[in-house]
PDB file of C-alpha atoms in Angstrom:
ATOM      1  CA  UNK A   1      53.949  -9.350  96.351  1.00 81.00           C
ATOM      2  CA  UNK A   2      50.646  -9.638  98.418  1.00 79.00           C
ATOM      3  CA  UNK A   3      48.701  -8.944  94.308  1.00 83.00           C
ATOM      4  CA  UNK A   4      45.545 -10.237  94.653  1.00 83.00           C
ATOM      5  CA  UNK A   5      45.589 -12.955  91.386  1.00 88.00           C
ATOM      6  CA  UNK A   6      43.001 -14.616  90.278  1.00 85.00           C
ATOM      7  CA  UNK A   7      41.074 -16.274  87.113  1.00 87.00           C
ATOM      8  CA  UNK A   8      39.167 -13.027  84.963  1.00 87.00           C
ATOM      9  CA  UNK A   9      35.576 -13.842  85.580  1.00 81.00           C
ATOM     10  CA  UNK A  10      34.016 -11.838  84.218  1.00 83.00           C
ATOM     11  CA  UNK A  11      36.559 -11.091  80.609  1.00 84.00           C
ATOM     12  CA  UNK A  12      36.780 -14.614  79.732  1.00 89.00           C
ATOM     13  CA  UNK A  13      40.179 -15.379  77.719  1.00 92.00           C
ATOM     14  CA  UNK A  14      42.469 -13.186  76.057  1.00 93.00           C
ATOM     15  CA  UNK A  15      43.863 -14.769  73.117  1.00 95.00           C
ATOM     16  CA  UNK A  16      46.273 -14.724  70.195  1.00 96.00           C
ATOM     17  CA  UNK A  17      48.137 -12.195  69.151  1.00 97.00           C
ATOM     18  CA  UNK A  18      46.466  -9.222  71.403  1.00 96.00           C
ATOM     19  CA  UNK A  19      47.399  -4.993  71.285  1.00 97.00           C
ATOM     20  CA  UNK A  20      48.578  -3.771  74.891  1.00 97.00           C
ATOM     21  CA  UNK A  21      48.358  -0.558  75.450  1.00 98.00           C
ATOM     22  CA  UNK A  22      52.064   0.800  76.871  1.00 98.00           C
ATOM     23  CA  UNK A  23      52.002   3.273  79.939  1.00 97.00           C
ATOM     24  CA  UNK A  24      55.554   5.787  79.987  1.00 96.00           C
ATOM     25  CA  UNK A  25      56.935   3.207  81.552  1.00 96.00           C
ATOM     26  CA  UNK A  26      56.244   0.764  79.901  1.00 96.00           C
ATOM     27  CA  UNK A  27      57.251   3.007  76.805  1.00 97.00           C
ATOM     28  CA  UNK A  28      60.489   3.754  78.000  1.00 95.00           C
ATOM     29  CA  UNK A  29      61.007  -0.301  78.872  1.00 95.00           C
ATOM     30  CA  UNK A  30      59.746  -1.088  75.375  1.00 95.00           C
ATOM     31  CA  UNK A  31      62.108   0.652  72.715  1.00 89.00           C
ATOM     32  CA  UNK A  32      59.409   4.055  72.232  1.00 92.00           C
ATOM     33  CA  UNK A  33      56.530   1.572  71.261  1.00 95.00           C
ATOM     34  CA  UNK A  34      52.744   2.592  72.054  1.00 97.00           C
ATOM     35  CA  UNK A  35      51.158   0.196  71.246  1.00 97.00           C
ATOM     36  CA  UNK A  36      52.612  -4.152  72.170  1.00 96.00           C
ATOM     37  CA  UNK A  37      51.558  -6.732  70.134  1.00 97.00           C
ATOM     38  CA  UNK A  38      52.004  -9.626  72.024  1.00 97.00           C
ATOM     39  CA  UNK A  39      50.695 -14.091  71.513  1.00 97.00           C
ATOM     40  CA  UNK A  40      48.414 -13.906  74.646  1.00 96.00           C
ATOM     41  CA  UNK A  41      46.828 -17.184  76.455  1.00 95.00           C
ATOM     42  CA  UNK A  42      45.257 -16.757  80.224  1.00 94.00           C
ATOM     43  CA  UNK A  43      42.348 -16.109  81.914  1.00 91.00           C
ATOM     44  CA  UNK A  44      44.013 -15.963  85.527  1.00 90.00           C
ATOM     45  CA  UNK A  45      45.263 -12.538  85.723  1.00 84.00           C
ATOM     46  CA  UNK A  46      46.335 -10.046  88.701  1.00 87.00           C
ATOM     47  CA  UNK A  47      43.657  -7.623  89.703  1.00 88.00           C
ATOM     48  CA  UNK A  48      45.062  -4.962  91.202  1.00 89.00           C
ATOM     49  CA  UNK A  49      48.822  -3.352  90.663  1.00 92.00           C
ATOM     50  CA  UNK A  50      51.239  -4.318  94.113  1.00 91.00           C
ATOM     51  CA  UNK A  51      53.090  -1.486  96.225  1.00 92.00           C
ATOM     52  CA  UNK A  52      56.110  -0.529  94.751  1.00 93.00           C
ATOM     53  CA  UNK A  53      55.652  -1.624  91.248  1.00 95.00           C
ATOM     54  CA  UNK A  54      55.664   0.914  88.115  1.00 96.00           C
ATOM     55  CA  UNK A  55      53.145  -0.065  85.587  1.00 96.00           C
ATOM     56  CA  UNK A  56      54.067  -0.999  81.525  1.00 97.00           C
ATOM     57  CA  UNK A  57      50.920  -1.811  79.961  1.00 97.00           C
ATOM     58  CA  UNK A  58      47.333  -2.060  79.730  1.00 95.00           C
ATOM     59  CA  UNK A  59      44.719  -4.021  77.783  1.00 95.00           C
ATOM     60  CA  UNK A  60      41.458  -3.379  77.742  1.00 91.00           C
ATOM     61  CA  UNK A  61      40.409  -7.937  79.168  1.00 90.00           C
ATOM     62  CA  UNK A  62      43.512  -7.390  81.679  1.00 91.00           C
ATOM     63  CA  UNK A  63      44.326  -4.311  83.454  1.00 93.00           C
ATOM     64  CA  UNK A  64      48.259  -5.476  84.540  1.00 94.00           C
ATOM     65  CA  UNK A  65      49.975  -7.024  81.637  1.00 95.00           C
ATOM     66  CA  UNK A  66      53.097  -6.142  83.044  1.00 95.00           C
ATOM     67  CA  UNK A  67      55.167  -4.848  86.153  1.00 95.00           C
ATOM     68  CA  UNK A  68      58.263  -2.880  86.505  1.00 96.00           C
ATOM     69  CA  UNK A  69      60.941  -2.187  89.815  1.00 95.00           C
ATOM     70  CA  UNK A  70      64.223  -0.461  87.705  1.00 93.00           C
ATOM     71  CA  UNK A  71      67.406  -3.855  88.950  1.00 91.00           C
ATOM     72  CA  UNK A  72      64.501  -5.883  90.234  1.00 93.00           C
ATOM     73  CA  UNK A  73      61.618  -6.879  88.284  1.00 94.00           C
ATOM     74  CA  UNK A  74      60.442  -7.043  84.742  1.00 96.00           C
ATOM     75  CA  UNK A  75      57.459  -9.407  83.901  1.00 95.00           C
ATOM     76  CA  UNK A  76      54.729  -9.062  80.967  1.00 96.00           C
ATOM     77  CA  UNK A  77      51.970 -10.600  80.990  1.00 94.00           C
ATOM     78  CA  UNK A  78      51.482 -12.292  78.105  1.00 95.00           C
ATOM     79  CA  UNK A  79      54.049 -14.628  76.197  1.00 96.00           C
ATOM     80  CA  UNK A  80      56.603 -13.514  74.497  1.00 96.00           C
ATOM     81  CA  UNK A  81      57.989 -16.512  73.965  1.00 96.00           C
ATOM     82  CA  UNK A  82      55.632 -18.093  71.575  1.00 96.00           C
ATOM     83  CA  UNK A  83      54.814 -18.849  67.707  1.00 95.00           C
ATOM     84  CA  UNK A  84      52.669 -18.664  65.279  1.00 95.00           C
ATOM     85  CA  UNK A  85      53.493 -21.961  65.284  1.00 96.00           C
ATOM     86  CA  UNK A  86      52.386 -22.704  68.581  1.00 96.00           C
ATOM     87  CA  UNK A  87      49.931 -21.092  68.612  1.00 96.00           C
ATOM     88  CA  UNK A  88      47.911 -22.008  66.618  1.00 97.00           C
ATOM     89  CA  UNK A  89      48.153 -26.031  68.105  1.00 97.00           C
ATOM     90  CA  UNK A  90      47.349 -24.699  71.415  1.00 97.00           C
ATOM     91  CA  UNK A  91      44.761 -22.706  69.574  1.00 97.00           C
ATOM     92  CA  UNK A  92      43.453 -26.157  67.980  1.00 97.00           C
ATOM     93  CA  UNK A  93      43.056 -28.386  70.920  1.00 97.00           C
ATOM     94  CA  UNK A  94      41.391 -25.707  73.258  1.00 96.00           C
ATOM     95  CA  UNK A  95      38.593 -25.704  70.065  1.00 97.00           C
ATOM     96  CA  UNK A  96      39.090 -29.678  70.373  1.00 97.00           C
ATOM     97  CA  UNK A  97      38.660 -30.336  74.054  1.00 97.00           C
ATOM     98  CA  UNK A  98      35.905 -27.717  74.448  1.00 96.00           C
ATOM     99  CA  UNK A  99      38.069 -25.384  76.121  1.00 95.00           C
ATOM    100  CA  UNK A 100      37.473 -22.595  73.883  1.00 95.00           C
ATOM    101  CA  UNK A 101      33.882 -22.374  71.490  1.00 95.00           C
ATOM    102  CA  UNK A 102      33.642 -21.587  68.498  1.00 96.00           C
ATOM    103  CA  UNK A 103      33.622 -17.328  68.798  1.00 94.00           C
ATOM    104  CA  UNK A 104      36.890 -17.357  71.216  1.00 94.00           C
ATOM    105  CA  UNK A 105      38.493 -19.995  68.528  1.00 97.00           C
ATOM    106  CA  UNK A 106      37.407 -17.905  65.224  1.00 97.00           C
ATOM    107  CA  UNK A 107      38.320 -14.590  66.446  1.00 96.00           C
ATOM    108  CA  UNK A 108      41.613 -16.119  67.798  1.00 96.00           C
ATOM    109  CA  UNK A 109      43.260 -17.494  64.441  1.00 97.00           C
ATOM    110  CA  UNK A 110      42.331 -14.267  62.599  1.00 97.00           C
ATOM    111  CA  UNK A 111      45.107 -12.983  64.802  1.00 96.00           C
ATOM    112  CA  UNK A 112      47.708 -15.617  65.137  1.00 96.00           C
ATOM    113  CA  UNK A 113      49.330 -14.604  62.421  1.00 95.00           C
ATOM    114  CA  UNK A 114      49.532 -10.957  62.386  1.00 96.00           C
ATOM    115  CA  UNK A 115      52.952  -8.451  63.389  1.00 96.00           C
ATOM    116  CA  UNK A 116      53.701  -9.576  67.501  1.00 96.00           C
ATOM    117  CA  UNK A 117      57.305  -7.993  69.506  1.00 97.00           C
ATOM    118  CA  UNK A 118      58.242 -11.632  70.746  1.00 96.00           C
ATOM    119  CA  UNK A 119      62.045 -10.645  70.417  1.00 96.00           C
ATOM    120  CA  UNK A 120      61.903  -7.429  71.027  1.00 96.00           C
ATOM    121  CA  UNK A 121      60.082  -8.311  74.274  1.00 97.00           C
ATOM    122  CA  UNK A 122      62.001 -11.345  74.890  1.00 96.00           C
ATOM    123  CA  UNK A 123      65.475  -9.213  74.145  1.00 95.00           C
ATOM    124  CA  UNK A 124      64.236  -6.852  77.010  1.00 95.00           C
ATOM    125  CA  UNK A 125      64.130  -9.482  79.051  1.00 95.00           C
ATOM    126  CA  UNK A 126      68.003 -10.126  77.864  1.00 95.00           C
ATOM    127  CA  UNK A 127      69.239  -6.817  78.555  1.00 94.00           C
ATOM    128  CA  UNK A 128      67.451  -6.408  82.413  1.00 94.00           C
ATOM    129  CA  UNK A 129      69.095  -8.978  83.228  1.00 93.00           C
ATOM    130  CA  UNK A 130      72.862  -7.978  82.189  1.00 93.00           C
ATOM    131  CA  UNK A 131      72.034  -4.275  83.843  1.00 86.00           C
ATOM    132  CA  UNK A 132      72.190  -5.833  86.936  1.00 63.00           C
TER     133      UNK A 132
END
C-alpha cells in the first residue's frame, strides 16, 4: 500500500490494554463506540495512512491504529486475539529477558486485566469477511 513502516524510536513500546480513540469511520465500523480498548504489543508502527484508506483510530503513541477500505481492507494495530493470560505471559517473559524495563512492565501489568473489546473486534472482522 506504500506506507512507511518502522520502529517507533520516539515513543517506544505500546503494550497492554490500551484505549484507542476512534474516528468517525471507526465509530461506524465498531458498533458506535467512541473508544476501543484493545490489547497492544508493538513498537513498530505505520507512520502515515496510505492513500485511499479511511483511518479507524489513534493513540498518543501510535497515530495509525487501524485502516479501512470498504469491501477490501480492514486492519487494527492491536491484538484482538490476545487474552489477559496470553499478555501476562508475554509481559513476564519480555521483562525477564530485559526487553521491558521495570517501568514499562509495571505499568502494563496494571492495565492487563482491564475490560477489552477483543471479542467484538474479532466479530467485526468475521462480519467484514462475510460481507465480501
